[in-house]
Short mmCIF file of C-alpha atoms in Angstrom, two decimals:
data_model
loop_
_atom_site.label_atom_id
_atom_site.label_comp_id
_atom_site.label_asym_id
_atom_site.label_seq_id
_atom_site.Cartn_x
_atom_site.Cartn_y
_atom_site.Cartn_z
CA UNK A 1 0.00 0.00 0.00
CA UNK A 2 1.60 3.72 -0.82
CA UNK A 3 1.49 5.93 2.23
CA UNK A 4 2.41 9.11 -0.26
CA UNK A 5 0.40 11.97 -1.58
CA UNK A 6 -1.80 10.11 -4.93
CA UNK A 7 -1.40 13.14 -6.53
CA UNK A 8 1.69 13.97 -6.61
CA UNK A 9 3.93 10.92 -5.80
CA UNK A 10 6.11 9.10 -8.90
CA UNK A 11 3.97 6.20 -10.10
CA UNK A 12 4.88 2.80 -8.92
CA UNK A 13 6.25 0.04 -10.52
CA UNK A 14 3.32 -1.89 -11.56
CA UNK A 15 2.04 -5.36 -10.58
CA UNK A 16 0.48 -6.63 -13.12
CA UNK A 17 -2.82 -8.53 -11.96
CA UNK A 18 -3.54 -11.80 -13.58
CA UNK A 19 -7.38 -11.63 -12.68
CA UNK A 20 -7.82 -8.14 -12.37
CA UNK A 21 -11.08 -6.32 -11.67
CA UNK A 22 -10.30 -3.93 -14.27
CA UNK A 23 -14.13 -3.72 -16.64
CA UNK A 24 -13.30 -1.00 -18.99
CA UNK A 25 -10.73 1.80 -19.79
CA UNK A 26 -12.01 4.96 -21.72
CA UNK A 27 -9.87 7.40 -23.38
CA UNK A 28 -11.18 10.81 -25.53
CA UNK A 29 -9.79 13.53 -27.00
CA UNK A 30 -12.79 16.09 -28.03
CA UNK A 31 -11.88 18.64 -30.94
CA UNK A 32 -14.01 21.73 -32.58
CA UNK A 33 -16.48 20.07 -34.76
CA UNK A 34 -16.08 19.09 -38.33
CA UNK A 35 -19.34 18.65 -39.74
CA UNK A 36 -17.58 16.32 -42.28
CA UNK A 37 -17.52 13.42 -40.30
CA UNK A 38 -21.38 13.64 -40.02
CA UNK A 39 -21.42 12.04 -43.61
CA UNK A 40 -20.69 9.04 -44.82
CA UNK A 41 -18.68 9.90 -47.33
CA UNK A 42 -15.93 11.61 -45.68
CA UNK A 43 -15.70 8.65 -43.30
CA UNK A 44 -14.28 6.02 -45.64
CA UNK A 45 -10.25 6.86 -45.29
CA UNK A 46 -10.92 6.57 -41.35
CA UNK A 47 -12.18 3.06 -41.64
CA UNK A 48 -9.66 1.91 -43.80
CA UNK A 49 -6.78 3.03 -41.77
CA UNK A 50 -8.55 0.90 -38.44
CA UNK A 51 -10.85 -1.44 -40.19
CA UNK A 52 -8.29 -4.27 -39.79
CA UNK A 53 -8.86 -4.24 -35.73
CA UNK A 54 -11.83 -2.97 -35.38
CA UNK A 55 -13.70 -3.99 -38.80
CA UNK A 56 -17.52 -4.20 -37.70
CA UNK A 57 -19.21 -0.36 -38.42
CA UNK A 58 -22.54 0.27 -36.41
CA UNK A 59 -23.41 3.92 -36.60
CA UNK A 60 -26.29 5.65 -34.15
CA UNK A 61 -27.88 8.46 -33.52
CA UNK A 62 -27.17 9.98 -30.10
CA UNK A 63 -28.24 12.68 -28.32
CA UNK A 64 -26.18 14.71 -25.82
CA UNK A 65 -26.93 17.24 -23.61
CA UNK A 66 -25.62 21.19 -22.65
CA UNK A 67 -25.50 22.84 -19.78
CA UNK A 68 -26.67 26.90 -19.97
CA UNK A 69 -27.89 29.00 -17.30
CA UNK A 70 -31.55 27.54 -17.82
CA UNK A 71 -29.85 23.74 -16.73
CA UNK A 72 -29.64 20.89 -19.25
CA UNK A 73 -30.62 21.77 -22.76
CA UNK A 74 -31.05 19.19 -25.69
CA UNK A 75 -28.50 19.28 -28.69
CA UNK A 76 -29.29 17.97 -31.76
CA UNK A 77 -28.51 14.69 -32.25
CA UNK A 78 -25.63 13.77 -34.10
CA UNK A 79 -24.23 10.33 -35.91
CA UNK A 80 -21.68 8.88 -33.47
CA UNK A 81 -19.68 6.02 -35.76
CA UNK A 82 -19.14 2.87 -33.79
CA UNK A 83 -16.24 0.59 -35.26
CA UNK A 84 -16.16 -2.29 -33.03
CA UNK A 85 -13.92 -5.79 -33.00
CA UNK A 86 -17.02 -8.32 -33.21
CA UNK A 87 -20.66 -7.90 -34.05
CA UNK A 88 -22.09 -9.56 -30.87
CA UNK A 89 -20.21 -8.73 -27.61
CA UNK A 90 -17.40 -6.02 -28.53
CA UNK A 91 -13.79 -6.07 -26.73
CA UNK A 92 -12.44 -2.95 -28.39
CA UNK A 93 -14.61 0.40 -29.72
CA UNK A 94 -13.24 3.02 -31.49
CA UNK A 95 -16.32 6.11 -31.41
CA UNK A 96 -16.30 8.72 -33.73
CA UNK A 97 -18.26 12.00 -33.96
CA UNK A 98 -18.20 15.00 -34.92
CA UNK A 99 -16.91 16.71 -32.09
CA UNK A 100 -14.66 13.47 -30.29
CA UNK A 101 -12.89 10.36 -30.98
CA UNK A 102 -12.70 7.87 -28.29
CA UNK A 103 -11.45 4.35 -27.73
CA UNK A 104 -12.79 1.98 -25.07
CA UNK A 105 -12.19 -1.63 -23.65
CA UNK A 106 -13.61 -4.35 -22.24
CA UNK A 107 -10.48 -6.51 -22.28
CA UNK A 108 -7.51 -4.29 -21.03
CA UNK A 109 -4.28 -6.03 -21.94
CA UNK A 110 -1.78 -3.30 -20.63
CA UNK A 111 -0.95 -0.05 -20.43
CA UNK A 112 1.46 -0.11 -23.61
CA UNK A 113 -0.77 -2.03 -25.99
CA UNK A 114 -3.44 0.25 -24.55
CA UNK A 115 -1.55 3.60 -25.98
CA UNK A 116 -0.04 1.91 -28.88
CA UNK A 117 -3.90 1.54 -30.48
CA UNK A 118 -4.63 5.66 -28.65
CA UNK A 119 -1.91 6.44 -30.90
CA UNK A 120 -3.00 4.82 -34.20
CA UNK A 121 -6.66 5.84 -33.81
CA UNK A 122 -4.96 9.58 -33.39
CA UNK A 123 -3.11 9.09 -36.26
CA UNK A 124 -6.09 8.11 -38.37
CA UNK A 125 -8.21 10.63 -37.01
CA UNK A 126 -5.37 13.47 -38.62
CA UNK A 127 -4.86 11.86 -41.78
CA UNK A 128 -8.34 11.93 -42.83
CA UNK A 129 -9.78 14.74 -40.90
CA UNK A 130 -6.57 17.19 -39.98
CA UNK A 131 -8.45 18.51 -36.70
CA UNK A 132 -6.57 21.82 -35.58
CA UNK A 133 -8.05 22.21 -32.11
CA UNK A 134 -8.08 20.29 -28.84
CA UNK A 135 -10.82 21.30 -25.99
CA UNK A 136 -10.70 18.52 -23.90
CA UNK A 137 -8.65 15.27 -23.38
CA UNK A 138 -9.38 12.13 -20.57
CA UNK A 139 -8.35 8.65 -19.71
CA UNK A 140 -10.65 6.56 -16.88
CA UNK A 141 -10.31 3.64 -15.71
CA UNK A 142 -13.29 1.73 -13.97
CA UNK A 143 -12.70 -1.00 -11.65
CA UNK A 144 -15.59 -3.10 -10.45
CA UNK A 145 -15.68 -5.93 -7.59
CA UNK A 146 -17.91 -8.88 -6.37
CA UNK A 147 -18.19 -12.02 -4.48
CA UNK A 148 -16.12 -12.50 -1.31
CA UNK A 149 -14.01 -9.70 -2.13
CA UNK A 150 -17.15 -7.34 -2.18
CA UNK A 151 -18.07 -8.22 1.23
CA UNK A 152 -14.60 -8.02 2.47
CA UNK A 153 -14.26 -4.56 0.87
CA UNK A 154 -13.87 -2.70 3.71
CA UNK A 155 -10.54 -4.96 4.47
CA UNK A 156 -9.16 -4.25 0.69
CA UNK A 157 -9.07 -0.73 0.75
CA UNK A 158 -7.88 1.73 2.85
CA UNK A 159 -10.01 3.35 5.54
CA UNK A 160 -10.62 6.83 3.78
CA UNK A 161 -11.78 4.49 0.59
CA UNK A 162 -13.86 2.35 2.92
CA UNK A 163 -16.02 4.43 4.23
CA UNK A 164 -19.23 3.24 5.15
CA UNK A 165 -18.64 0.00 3.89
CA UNK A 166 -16.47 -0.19 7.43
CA UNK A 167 -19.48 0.43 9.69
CA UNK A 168 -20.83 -2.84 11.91
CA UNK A 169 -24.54 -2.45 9.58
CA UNK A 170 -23.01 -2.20 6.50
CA UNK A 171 -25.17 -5.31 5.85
CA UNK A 172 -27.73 -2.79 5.84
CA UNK A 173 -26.48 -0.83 3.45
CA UNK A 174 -28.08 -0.91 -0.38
CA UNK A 175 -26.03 1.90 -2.07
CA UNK A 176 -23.28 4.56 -1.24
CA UNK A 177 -21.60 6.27 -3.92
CA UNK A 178 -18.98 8.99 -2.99
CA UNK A 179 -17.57 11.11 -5.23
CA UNK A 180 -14.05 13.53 -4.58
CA UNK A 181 -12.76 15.87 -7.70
CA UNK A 182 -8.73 16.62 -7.23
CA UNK A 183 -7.00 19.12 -8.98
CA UNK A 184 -3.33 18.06 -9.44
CA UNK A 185 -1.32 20.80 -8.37
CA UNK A 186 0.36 22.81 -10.83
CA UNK A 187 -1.05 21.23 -13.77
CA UNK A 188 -4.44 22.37 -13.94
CA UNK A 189 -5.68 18.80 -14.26
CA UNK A 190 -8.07 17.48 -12.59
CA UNK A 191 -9.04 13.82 -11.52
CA UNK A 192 -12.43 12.59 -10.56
CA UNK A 193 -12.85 9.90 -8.30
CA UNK A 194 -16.19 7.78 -7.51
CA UNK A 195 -16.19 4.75 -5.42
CA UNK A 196 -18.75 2.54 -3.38
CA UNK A 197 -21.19 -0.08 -3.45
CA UNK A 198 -24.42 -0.02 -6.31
CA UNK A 199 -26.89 -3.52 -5.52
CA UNK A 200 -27.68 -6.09 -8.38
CA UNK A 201 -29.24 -4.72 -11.46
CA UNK A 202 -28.42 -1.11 -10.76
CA UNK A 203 -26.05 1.49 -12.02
CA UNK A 204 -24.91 5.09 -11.52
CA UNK A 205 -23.77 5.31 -15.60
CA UNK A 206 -25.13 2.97 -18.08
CA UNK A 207 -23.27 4.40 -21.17
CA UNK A 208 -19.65 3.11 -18.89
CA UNK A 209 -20.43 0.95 -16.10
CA UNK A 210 -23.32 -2.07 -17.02
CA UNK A 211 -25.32 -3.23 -14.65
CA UNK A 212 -24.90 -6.77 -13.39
CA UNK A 213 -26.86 -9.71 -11.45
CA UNK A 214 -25.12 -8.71 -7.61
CA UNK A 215 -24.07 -6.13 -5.81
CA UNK A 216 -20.49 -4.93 -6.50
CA UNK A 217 -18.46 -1.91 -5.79
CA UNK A 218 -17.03 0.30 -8.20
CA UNK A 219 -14.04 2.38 -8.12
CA UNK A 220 -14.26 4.77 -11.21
CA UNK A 221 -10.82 7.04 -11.84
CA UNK A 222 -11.49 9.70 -14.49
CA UNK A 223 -8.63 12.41 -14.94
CA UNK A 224 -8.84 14.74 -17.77
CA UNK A 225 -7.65 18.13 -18.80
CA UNK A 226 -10.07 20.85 -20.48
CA UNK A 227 -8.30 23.25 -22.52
CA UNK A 228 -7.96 24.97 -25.75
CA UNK A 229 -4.96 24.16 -28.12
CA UNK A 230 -3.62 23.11 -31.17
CA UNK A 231 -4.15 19.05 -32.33
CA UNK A 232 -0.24 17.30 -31.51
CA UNK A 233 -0.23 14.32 -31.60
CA UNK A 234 2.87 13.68 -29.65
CA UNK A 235 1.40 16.44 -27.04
CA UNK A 236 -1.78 13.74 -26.49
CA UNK A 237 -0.34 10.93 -26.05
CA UNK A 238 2.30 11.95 -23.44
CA UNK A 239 -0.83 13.32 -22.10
CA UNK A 240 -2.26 10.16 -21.83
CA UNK A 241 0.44 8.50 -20.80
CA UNK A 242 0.42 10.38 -17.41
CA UNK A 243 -2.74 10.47 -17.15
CA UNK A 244 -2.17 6.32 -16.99
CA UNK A 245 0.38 7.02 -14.56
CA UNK A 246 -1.38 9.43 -11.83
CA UNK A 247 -4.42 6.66 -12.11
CA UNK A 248 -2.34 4.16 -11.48
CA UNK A 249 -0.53 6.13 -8.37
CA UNK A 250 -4.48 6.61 -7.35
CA UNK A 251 -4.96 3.16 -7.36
CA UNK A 252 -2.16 2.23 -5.21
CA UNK A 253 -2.69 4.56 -2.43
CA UNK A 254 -6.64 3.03 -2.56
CA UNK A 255 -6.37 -0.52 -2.59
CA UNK A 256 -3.82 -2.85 0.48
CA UNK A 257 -1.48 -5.11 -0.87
CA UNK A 258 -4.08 -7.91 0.02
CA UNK A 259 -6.03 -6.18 -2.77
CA UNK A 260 -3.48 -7.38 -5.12
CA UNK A 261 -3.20 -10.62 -3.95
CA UNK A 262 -6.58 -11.12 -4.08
CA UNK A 263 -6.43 -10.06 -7.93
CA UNK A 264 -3.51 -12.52 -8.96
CA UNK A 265 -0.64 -9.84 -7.88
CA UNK A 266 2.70 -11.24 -6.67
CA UNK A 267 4.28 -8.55 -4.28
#
């Protein structure tokens, strides 16, 4: 377990976890909008340059919401291309739209193979659409535990990530979510962490975290950066590379070494 500041502590060498808890990883980079990518025609040279990994196309219509002085106001929906890896249940899902491109998984491998695919999706994304701005860019990683280890939670994790799931009638308890934004200091980033226990059949964000048949507890790390700039490649991804790191730091100071051992982790 790391007794340092989460933060702002070097990462830690990882342990890699041969049955981790680890459900998805979601990273996005959000540009100004090009309208272009609304069509289908324009869309082609994207698909070709990731159609060998992710070759199944299922396009929707989705429809996103603003916030204005009045509260949540609709937007118009929008096409949102999904490239996925299979047609049934998808690993891997590369989302495009006209104002983001984002890659998500199911089946985390590593951190490496995880930023060697951000990369190529980037690079794809300039060829055929040369975005020149960057508003926003995020990584999150969601975590999600059941079984024994759910009910022994409150022995997993440390005490300020236990919570109420320490109390003698937490056998009473049906859901506690609790949610803590940080702001890194002196980098204007910020990371957003939610953690605690949701029962069977119930979630706090269908579009990321599915519901499932028990009750589980979720530990959700999203850091991101909001900010206007020019589209660099090389910029994003060593972006996205620390963001990896300061969730992984996160995760360390959360979770007690019998965490990891619990998960396959050799210490």
């Amino acid at each position: 377990m790391l007794n340092v500041n989460p933060l702002t502590a070097p990462p830690p060498e990882e342990v890699p976890l041969k049955d981790a808890p680890l459900v998805r990883v979601i990273a996005q980079v959000r540009f100004a909008p090009i309208l272009s990518i609304e069509k289908k025609d324009f869309v082609g040279s994207f698909q070709e340059a990731i159609r060998e990994k992710y070759p199944i196309l299922q396009p929707e219509q989705t429809q996103s919401f603003a916030i204005s002085p009045q509260g949540l106001v609709p937007i118009a929906p929008q096409v949102t291309w999904r490239f996925v890896d299979t047609t049934n249940s998808w690993n891997w899902r590369v989302s495009l739209a006209p104002n983001f491109v984002a890659l998500e998984t199911t089946s985390y491998l590593s951190r490496s193979d995880f930023l060697k695919r951000l990369e190529n999706i980037l690079i794809a994304l300039n060829e055929s659409f040369h975005p020149t701005s960057i508003e926003r860019s995020g990584l999150r990683y969601i975590d999600r535990v059941v079984g024994q280890n759910f009910k022994d939670i409150s022995s997993l994790v440390k005490p300020e990530i236990a919570g109420m799931m320490a109390a003698d009638f937490r056998e009473s308890i049906y859901q506690t979510i609790n949610e803590s934004l940080f702001i890194i200091p002196d980098e204007g980033k910020q990371l957003v962490a939610r953690w605690g226990a949701i029962p069977a059949g119930v979630t706090f964000d269908p579009e990321s975290i599915e519901a499932v048949a028990e009750p589980s507890w979720i530990l959700d790390l999203d850091m991101s950066i909001s900010n206007n700039r020019e589209f660099r490649i090389e910029e994003l991804m060593s972006e996205a590379q620390h963001f990896a790191e300061r969730i992984y730091t996160f995760f360390r100071w959360a979770v007690k070494d019998d965490f990891l051992r619990s998960y396959g982790g050799e210490l």
